[in-house]
Each structure stands twice: as structure tokens, then as C-alpha cells.
Amino acid sequence: MRKFVVALSIFVVLVVAGLLVFAATFNVNKYRGTIQSKLEKRLGRPATLGEMHLGIFPPRFRVQSPAIGDDPRFSPDAPFIKAQEMGVSLKLWPLLHKQIEISSLNLERPSVNLIKNPAGV
């Protein structure tokens, strides 16, 4: 029984160390263009994402200076929302099944630009 506990402990330590090395060496910025284009397609608005950082426990990533543009019918120049930093935490179980579900979304120092067009909309 003691050998099993020691073996299990070593296995857990190796898995955690492997995940930490993966997080430290994986460059999520390499996928910024893909993520940004999918976000734009999903929202139907222009989006810009700054430097991105990956976290493991819990699965999350941080984005510097995110901005989402306004509806082109209102103001194509000013962003609808921008922030200093955005933190996105993902649910682990759906992620293991190649599905992305967001458990939390945090914006630091957000700025929201609300515009009324001449028709009052």
C-alpha cells in the first residue's frame, strides 16, 4: 500500500511539473490572429487583442488591451468596449472534450462607449 501511495504521489508531481513546463513554454500569442478572427466572426464586430498569457490552474488566459468595435451602423471609429486587461477562465471538463465554455470573464479598468444615432436608437 505504501508503494502505491509513493508511486501515485510521484505520478501527480510529474503531471503537475509537466503542465507547468507546458504553460511556461507554450506561446498562445501564436494563435492570436485565429482567436481574433473567430471572435470577430462570432460577434460581427471588429476586435483587437493584445499580448496573451496562458494559465493552467484553473485553465485560463489573460489578454492585454482587448477592444471590441462598435456596430458599424453606429460608429466604425470608436470601440464599443475596451479594457486594460481581460481574464478568461474556462471550464475544465468541456475543455477535455474539445469544447470551450467560459466560467468567468473579468475586465480590468473597462471603458464602454454607448452611442445614440440620430433616430434615437
Tab-separated table of N, CA and C in Angstrom:
chain	number	residue	atom	x	y	z
A	1	MET	N	0.823	-1.200	0.000
A	1	MET	CA	0.000	0.000	0.000
A	1	MET	C	0.861	1.256	0.000
A	2	ARG	N	1.939	1.215	0.763
A	2	ARG	CA	2.815	2.385	0.844
A	2	ARG	C	3.487	2.665	-0.499
A	3	LYS	N	3.873	1.600	-1.214
A	3	LYS	CA	4.499	1.769	-2.527
A	3	LYS	C	3.517	2.401	-3.513
A	4	PHE	N	2.260	2.024	-3.404
A	4	PHE	CA	1.242	2.590	-4.286
A	4	PHE	C	1.085	4.087	-4.041
A	5	VAL	N	1.043	4.493	-2.801
A	5	VAL	CA	0.897	5.907	-2.457
A	5	VAL	C	2.106	6.698	-2.948
A	6	VAL	N	3.304	6.142	-2.772
A	6	VAL	CA	4.522	6.812	-3.233
A	6	VAL	C	4.499	6.929	-4.767
A	7	ALA	N	4.123	5.854	-5.452
A	7	ALA	CA	4.069	5.870	-6.912
A	7	ALA	C	3.029	6.877	-7.402
A	8	LEU	N	1.880	6.908	-6.754
A	8	LEU	CA	0.838	7.857	-7.126
A	8	LEU	C	1.291	9.296	-6.883
A	9	SER	N	1.973	9.539	-5.784
A	9	SER	CA	2.490	10.879	-5.473
A	9	SER	C	3.503	11.322	-6.519
A	10	ILE	N	4.390	10.434	-6.907
A	10	ILE	CA	5.394	10.751	-7.929
A	10	ILE	C	4.704	11.051	-9.258
A	11	PHE	N	3.700	10.266	-9.601
A	11	PHE	CA	2.958	10.492	-10.842
A	11	PHE	C	2.294	11.868	-10.838
A	12	VAL	N	1.649	12.218	-9.741
A	12	VAL	CA	0.974	13.517	-9.647
A	12	VAL	C	1.980	14.655	-9.759
A	13	VAL	N	3.120	14.533	-9.102
A	13	VAL	CA	4.154	15.567	-9.164
A	13	VAL	C	4.667	15.719	-10.599
A	14	LEU	N	4.866	14.603	-11.292
A	14	LEU	CA	5.339	14.660	-12.679
A	14	LEU	C	4.307	15.313	-13.603
A	15	VAL	N	3.032	14.995	-13.401
A	15	VAL	CA	1.986	15.595	-14.227
A	15	VAL	C	1.909	17.101	-13.984
A	16	VAL	N	1.943	17.514	-12.718
A	16	VAL	CA	1.899	18.939	-12.393
A	16	VAL	C	3.120	19.655	-12.963
A	17	ALA	N	4.295	19.058	-12.825
A	17	ALA	CA	5.515	19.662	-13.370
A	17	ALA	C	5.424	19.773	-14.890
A	18	GLY	N	4.883	18.747	-15.532
A	18	GLY	CA	4.713	18.783	-16.988
A	18	GLY	C	3.768	19.893	-17.425
A	19	LEU	N	2.681	20.061	-16.691
A	19	LEU	CA	1.739	21.139	-17.012
A	19	LEU	C	2.364	22.512	-16.807
A	20	LEU	N	3.154	22.667	-15.774
A	20	LEU	CA	3.823	23.947	-15.531
A	20	LEU	C	4.838	24.258	-16.625
A	21	VAL	N	5.591	23.259	-17.055
A	21	VAL	CA	6.555	23.450	-18.147
A	21	VAL	C	5.802	23.793	-19.435
A	22	PHE	N	4.692	23.105	-19.677
A	22	PHE	CA	3.880	23.387	-20.867
A	22	PHE	C	3.396	24.833	-20.845
A	23	ALA	N	2.854	25.273	-19.718
A	23	ALA	CA	2.341	26.647	-19.611
A	23	ALA	C	3.452	27.675	-19.793
A	24	ALA	N	4.647	27.355	-19.298
A	24	ALA	CA	5.758	28.302	-19.397
A	24	ALA	C	6.315	28.391	-20.818
A	25	THR	N	6.210	27.321	-21.583
A	25	THR	CA	6.826	27.303	-22.909
A	25	THR	C	5.831	27.470	-24.058
A	26	PHE	N	4.543	27.276	-23.811
A	26	PHE	CA	3.538	27.385	-24.862
A	26	PHE	C	3.287	28.857	-25.165
A	27	ASN	N	3.366	29.228	-26.429
A	27	ASN	CA	3.167	30.611	-26.844
A	27	ASN	C	1.764	30.780	-27.426
A	28	VAL	N	0.836	31.213	-26.575
A	28	VAL	CA	-0.550	31.387	-27.007
A	28	VAL	C	-0.671	32.547	-27.997
A	29	ASN	N	0.286	33.455	-28.006
A	29	ASN	CA	0.259	34.592	-28.942
A	29	ASN	C	0.356	34.144	-30.396
A	30	LYS	N	0.871	32.945	-30.613
A	30	LYS	CA	0.967	32.393	-31.961
A	30	LYS	C	-0.429	32.206	-32.568
A	31	TYR	N	-1.445	32.056	-31.717
A	31	TYR	CA	-2.812	31.827	-32.166
A	31	TYR	C	-3.691	33.076	-32.052
A	32	ARG	N	-3.088	34.208	-31.767
A	32	ARG	CA	-3.851	35.440	-31.575
A	32	ARG	C	-4.677	35.791	-32.814
A	33	GLY	N	-4.110	35.689	-33.996
A	33	GLY	CA	-4.842	36.010	-35.227
A	33	GLY	C	-6.056	35.119	-35.417
A	34	THR	N	-5.901	33.840	-35.162
A	34	THR	CA	-7.013	32.897	-35.290
A	34	THR	C	-8.101	33.205	-34.274
A	35	ILE	N	-7.697	33.420	-33.026
A	35	ILE	CA	-8.662	33.730	-31.968
A	35	ILE	C	-9.382	35.034	-32.279
A	36	GLN	N	-8.641	36.022	-32.721
A	36	GLN	CA	-9.222	37.326	-33.026
A	36	GLN	C	-10.217	37.220	-34.185
A	37	SER	N	-9.869	36.494	-35.237
A	37	SER	CA	-10.781	36.377	-36.379
A	37	SER	C	-12.039	35.595	-36.011
A	38	LYS	N	-11.917	34.555	-35.197
A	38	LYS	CA	-13.105	33.811	-34.761
A	38	LYS	C	-13.991	34.666	-33.866
A	39	LEU	N	-13.378	35.479	-33.019
A	39	LEU	CA	-14.128	36.389	-32.162
A	39	LEU	C	-14.879	37.419	-33.003
A	40	GLU	N	-14.214	37.984	-34.001
A	40	GLU	CA	-14.852	38.957	-34.895
A	40	GLU	C	-16.026	38.325	-35.642
A	41	LYS	N	-15.830	37.106	-36.113
A	41	LYS	CA	-16.885	36.416	-36.847
A	41	LYS	C	-18.075	36.143	-35.931
A	42	ARG	N	-17.790	35.726	-34.709
A	42	ARG	CA	-18.854	35.403	-33.756
A	42	ARG	C	-19.632	36.647	-33.314
A	43	LEU	N	-18.923	37.754	-33.107
A	43	LEU	CA	-19.559	38.982	-32.639
A	43	LEU	C	-20.118	39.841	-33.774
A	44	GLY	N	-19.572	39.675	-34.974
A	44	GLY	CA	-19.971	40.525	-36.085
A	44	GLY	C	-19.437	41.943	-35.946
A	45	ARG	N	-18.351	42.091	-35.204
A	45	ARG	CA	-17.729	43.396	-34.951
A	45	ARG	C	-16.216	43.227	-34.979
A	46	PRO	N	-15.502	44.308	-35.280
A	46	PRO	CA	-14.038	44.210	-35.230
A	46	PRO	C	-13.557	44.041	-33.787
A	47	ALA	N	-12.491	43.293	-33.625
A	47	ALA	CA	-11.921	43.068	-32.294
A	47	ALA	C	-10.405	43.106	-32.392
A	48	THR	N	-9.761	43.603	-31.349
A	48	THR	CA	-8.301	43.576	-31.277
A	48	THR	C	-7.910	42.992	-29.924
A	49	LEU	N	-6.886	42.176	-29.957
A	49	LEU	CA	-6.383	41.548	-28.750
A	49	LEU	C	-4.901	41.858	-28.621
A	50	GLY	N	-4.479	42.214	-27.431
A	50	GLY	CA	-3.070	42.475	-27.174
A	50	GLY	C	-2.348	41.189	-26.814
A	51	GLU	N	-1.259	41.332	-26.102
A	51	GLU	CA	-0.455	40.182	-25.694
A	51	GLU	C	-1.277	39.254	-24.805
A	52	MET	N	-1.113	37.945	-25.017
A	52	MET	CA	-1.887	36.951	-24.292
A	52	MET	C	-0.964	36.078	-23.446
A	53	HIS	N	-1.478	35.637	-22.283
A	53	HIS	CA	-0.726	34.763	-21.370
A	53	HIS	C	-1.633	33.612	-20.952
A	54	LEU	N	-1.062	32.418	-20.866
A	54	LEU	CA	-1.804	31.215	-20.541
A	54	LEU	C	-1.583	30.824	-19.089
A	55	GLY	N	-2.626	30.350	-18.431
A	55	GLY	CA	-2.540	29.811	-17.075
A	55	GLY	C	-3.123	28.408	-17.054
A	56	ILE	N	-2.698	27.577	-16.108
A	56	ILE	CA	-3.120	26.187	-16.080
A	56	ILE	C	-4.168	25.903	-15.003
A	57	PHE	N	-3.930	26.341	-13.772
A	57	PHE	CA	-4.828	26.013	-12.657
A	57	PHE	C	-5.549	27.242	-12.163
A	58	PRO	N	-6.796	27.445	-12.446
A	58	PRO	CA	-7.651	26.743	-13.404
A	58	PRO	C	-7.276	27.147	-14.822
A	59	PRO	N	-7.785	26.421	-15.831
A	59	PRO	CA	-7.452	26.797	-17.212
A	59	PRO	C	-7.939	28.218	-17.486
A	60	ARG	N	-7.022	29.077	-17.853
A	60	ARG	CA	-7.379	30.485	-18.073
A	60	ARG	C	-6.348	31.140	-18.974
A	61	PHE	N	-6.711	32.300	-19.487
A	61	PHE	CA	-5.731	33.135	-20.175
A	61	PHE	C	-6.073	34.590	-19.935
A	62	ARG	N	-5.052	35.411	-20.019
A	62	ARG	CA	-5.193	36.860	-19.852
A	62	ARG	C	-4.848	37.528	-21.172
A	63	VAL	N	-5.565	38.597	-21.470
A	63	VAL	CA	-5.345	39.354	-22.699
A	63	VAL	C	-5.123	40.805	-22.325
A	64	GLN	N	-4.034	41.381	-22.791
A	64	GLN	CA	-3.747	42.788	-22.556
A	64	GLN	C	-4.471	43.637	-23.601
A	65	SER	N	-5.015	44.743	-23.197
A	65	SER	CA	-5.641	45.748	-24.072
A	65	SER	C	-6.643	45.193	-25.075
A	66	PRO	N	-7.642	44.421	-24.632
A	66	PRO	CA	-8.650	43.960	-25.592
A	66	PRO	C	-9.602	45.101	-25.947
A	67	ALA	N	-10.112	45.082	-27.169
A	67	ALA	CA	-11.085	46.077	-27.606
A	67	ALA	C	-12.039	45.427	-28.599
A	68	ILE	N	-13.315	45.758	-28.460
A	68	ILE	CA	-14.336	45.280	-29.386
A	68	ILE	C	-14.979	46.509	-30.009
A	69	GLY	N	-14.988	46.542	-31.323
A	69	GLY	CA	-15.512	47.697	-32.037
A	69	GLY	C	-17.020	47.820	-31.927
A	70	ASP	N	-17.506	49.008	-32.216
A	70	ASP	CA	-18.939	49.266	-32.181
A	70	ASP	C	-19.583	48.715	-33.445
A	71	ASP	N	-20.883	48.617	-33.417
A	71	ASP	CA	-21.648	48.216	-34.592
A	71	ASP	C	-21.343	49.219	-35.703
A	72	PRO	N	-20.975	48.758	-36.905
A	72	PRO	CA	-20.615	49.674	-37.991
A	72	PRO	C	-21.723	50.663	-38.354
A	73	ARG	N	-22.969	50.346	-38.040
A	73	ARG	CA	-24.074	51.273	-38.324
A	73	ARG	C	-24.046	52.488	-37.400
A	74	PHE	N	-23.355	52.375	-36.279
A	74	PHE	CA	-23.301	53.470	-35.317
A	74	PHE	C	-22.002	54.252	-35.434
A	75	SER	N	-20.891	53.593	-35.121
A	75	SER	CA	-19.608	54.294	-35.148
A	75	SER	C	-18.495	53.304	-35.479
A	76	PRO	N	-18.013	53.328	-36.715
A	76	PRO	CA	-16.943	52.398	-37.074
A	76	PRO	C	-15.591	52.807	-36.481
A	77	ASP	N	-15.479	54.024	-35.957
A	77	ASP	CA	-14.192	54.518	-35.474
A	77	ASP	C	-13.929	54.188	-34.004
A	78	ALA	N	-14.897	54.419	-33.139
A	78	ALA	CA	-14.690	54.250	-31.696
A	78	ALA	C	-15.018	52.819	-31.272
A	79	PRO	N	-14.231	52.248	-30.357
A	79	PRO	CA	-14.562	50.909	-29.877
A	79	PRO	C	-15.774	50.940	-28.947
A	80	PHE	N	-16.554	49.879	-28.983
A	80	PHE	CA	-17.698	49.756	-28.088
A	80	PHE	C	-17.215	49.526	-26.661
A	81	ILE	N	-16.247	48.634	-26.509
A	81	ILE	CA	-15.695	48.351	-25.191
A	81	ILE	C	-14.205	48.079	-25.312
A	82	LYS	N	-13.466	48.581	-24.349
A	82	LYS	CA	-12.041	48.283	-24.274
A	82	LYS	C	-11.687	48.170	-22.794
A	83	ALA	N	-10.576	47.529	-22.523
A	83	ALA	CA	-10.159	47.329	-21.139
A	83	ALA	C	-8.635	47.276	-21.080
A	84	GLN	N	-8.120	47.453	-19.896
A	84	GLN	CA	-6.670	47.347	-19.704
A	84	GLN	C	-6.248	45.884	-19.802
A	85	GLU	N	-7.071	45.001	-19.215
A	85	GLU	CA	-6.766	43.571	-19.249
A	85	GLU	C	-8.059	42.783	-19.133
A	86	MET	N	-8.083	41.636	-19.776
A	86	MET	CA	-9.228	40.735	-19.690
A	86	MET	C	-8.738	39.377	-19.224
A	87	GLY	N	-9.404	38.807	-18.232
A	87	GLY	CA	-9.095	37.466	-17.761
A	87	GLY	C	-10.247	36.537	-18.098
A	88	VAL	N	-9.942	35.404	-18.715
A	88	VAL	CA	-10.965	34.437	-19.105
A	88	VAL	C	-10.611	33.098	-18.481
A	89	SER	N	-11.528	32.575	-17.659
A	89	SER	CA	-11.361	31.245	-17.069
A	89	SER	C	-12.288	30.280	-17.788
A	90	LEU	N	-11.773	29.097	-18.068
A	90	LEU	CA	-12.527	28.089	-18.808
A	90	LEU	C	-12.898	26.923	-17.905
A	91	LYS	N	-14.002	26.263	-18.251
A	91	LYS	CA	-14.401	25.059	-17.528
A	91	LYS	C	-13.543	23.903	-18.021
A	92	LEU	N	-13.030	23.092	-17.090
A	92	LEU	CA	-12.084	22.033	-17.428
A	92	LEU	C	-12.744	20.869	-18.163
A	93	TRP	N	-13.854	20.357	-17.669
A	93	TRP	CA	-14.448	19.154	-18.250
A	93	TRP	C	-14.813	19.352	-19.729
A	94	PRO	N	-15.519	20.420	-20.118
A	94	PRO	CA	-15.793	20.610	-21.553
A	94	PRO	C	-14.520	20.793	-22.376
A	95	LEU	N	-13.494	21.410	-21.780
A	95	LEU	CA	-12.233	21.619	-22.489
A	95	LEU	C	-11.587	20.282	-22.852
A	96	LEU	N	-11.716	19.288	-21.975
A	96	LEU	CA	-11.187	17.957	-22.256
A	96	LEU	C	-11.939	17.278	-23.401
A	97	HIS	N	-13.142	17.741	-23.683
A	97	HIS	CA	-13.939	17.210	-24.787
A	97	HIS	C	-13.925	18.151	-25.995
A	98	LYS	N	-12.902	19.004	-26.065
A	98	LYS	CA	-12.676	19.929	-27.182
A	98	LYS	C	-13.818	20.926	-27.366
A	99	GLN	N	-14.435	21.323	-26.257
A	99	GLN	CA	-15.453	22.356	-26.266
A	99	GLN	C	-14.988	23.461	-25.334
A	100	ILE	N	-15.288	24.681	-25.692
A	100	ILE	CA	-14.871	25.806	-24.863
A	100	ILE	C	-16.094	26.397	-24.181
A	101	GLU	N	-16.070	26.370	-22.853
A	101	GLU	CA	-17.110	27.002	-22.053
A	101	GLU	C	-16.427	27.926	-21.056
A	102	ILE	N	-16.851	29.173	-21.044
A	102	ILE	CA	-16.252	30.173	-20.167
A	102	ILE	C	-16.935	30.117	-18.804
A	103	SER	N	-16.135	30.006	-17.750
A	103	SER	CA	-16.704	30.018	-16.403
A	103	SER	C	-16.707	31.430	-15.821
A	104	SER	N	-15.732	32.259	-16.212
A	104	SER	CA	-15.745	33.655	-15.764
A	104	SER	C	-14.974	34.522	-16.750
A	105	LEU	N	-15.387	35.781	-16.797
A	105	LEU	CA	-14.753	36.770	-17.657
A	105	LEU	C	-14.607	38.037	-16.821
A	106	ASN	N	-13.369	38.486	-16.615
A	106	ASN	CA	-13.103	39.670	-15.803
A	106	ASN	C	-12.420	40.729	-16.652
A	107	LEU	N	-12.920	41.951	-16.562
A	107	LEU	CA	-12.315	43.082	-17.258
A	107	LEU	C	-11.743	44.036	-16.223
A	108	GLU	N	-10.475	44.404	-16.396
A	108	GLU	CA	-9.849	45.390	-15.522
A	108	GLU	C	-9.876	46.745	-16.209
A	109	ARG	N	-10.376	47.730	-15.502
A	109	ARG	CA	-10.496	49.109	-15.983
A	109	ARG	C	-11.200	49.176	-17.334
A	110	PRO	N	-12.449	48.656	-17.404
A	110	PRO	CA	-13.175	48.695	-18.678
A	110	PRO	C	-13.681	50.091	-18.998
A	111	SER	N	-13.852	50.323	-20.282
A	111	SER	CA	-14.421	51.573	-20.782
A	111	SER	C	-15.451	51.194	-21.839
A	112	VAL	N	-16.709	51.579	-21.599
A	112	VAL	CA	-17.798	51.259	-22.519
A	112	VAL	C	-18.280	52.544	-23.169
A	113	ASN	N	-18.393	52.531	-24.493
A	113	ASN	CA	-18.806	53.694	-25.263
A	113	ASN	C	-20.205	53.440	-25.820
A	114	LEU	N	-21.229	54.100	-25.230
A	114	LEU	CA	-22.602	53.960	-25.700
A	114	LEU	C	-22.946	55.142	-26.595
A	115	ILE	N	-23.495	54.840	-27.763
A	115	ILE	CA	-23.794	55.883	-28.758
A	115	ILE	C	-25.271	55.790	-29.143
A	116	LYS	N	-25.899	56.952	-29.305
A	116	LYS	CA	-27.276	57.016	-29.796
A	116	LYS	C	-27.225	57.637	-31.189
A	117	ASN	N	-27.825	56.969	-32.160
A	117	ASN	CA	-27.835	57.521	-33.513
A	117	ASN	C	-28.927	58.591	-33.639
A	118	PRO	N	-28.962	59.336	-34.749
A	118	PRO	CA	-29.959	60.408	-34.909
A	118	PRO	C	-31.406	59.923	-34.799
A	119	ALA	N	-31.652	58.653	-35.074
A	119	ALA	CA	-33.015	58.115	-34.985
A	119	ALA	C	-33.407	57.793	-33.546
A	120	GLY	N	-32.481	57.954	-32.610
A	120	GLY	CA	-32.766	57.678	-31.212
A	120	GLY	C	-32.477	56.252	-30.797
A	121	VAL	N	-31.897	55.461	-31.672
A	121	VAL	CA	-31.572	54.062	-31.355
A	121	VAL	C	-30.224	54.030	-30.672
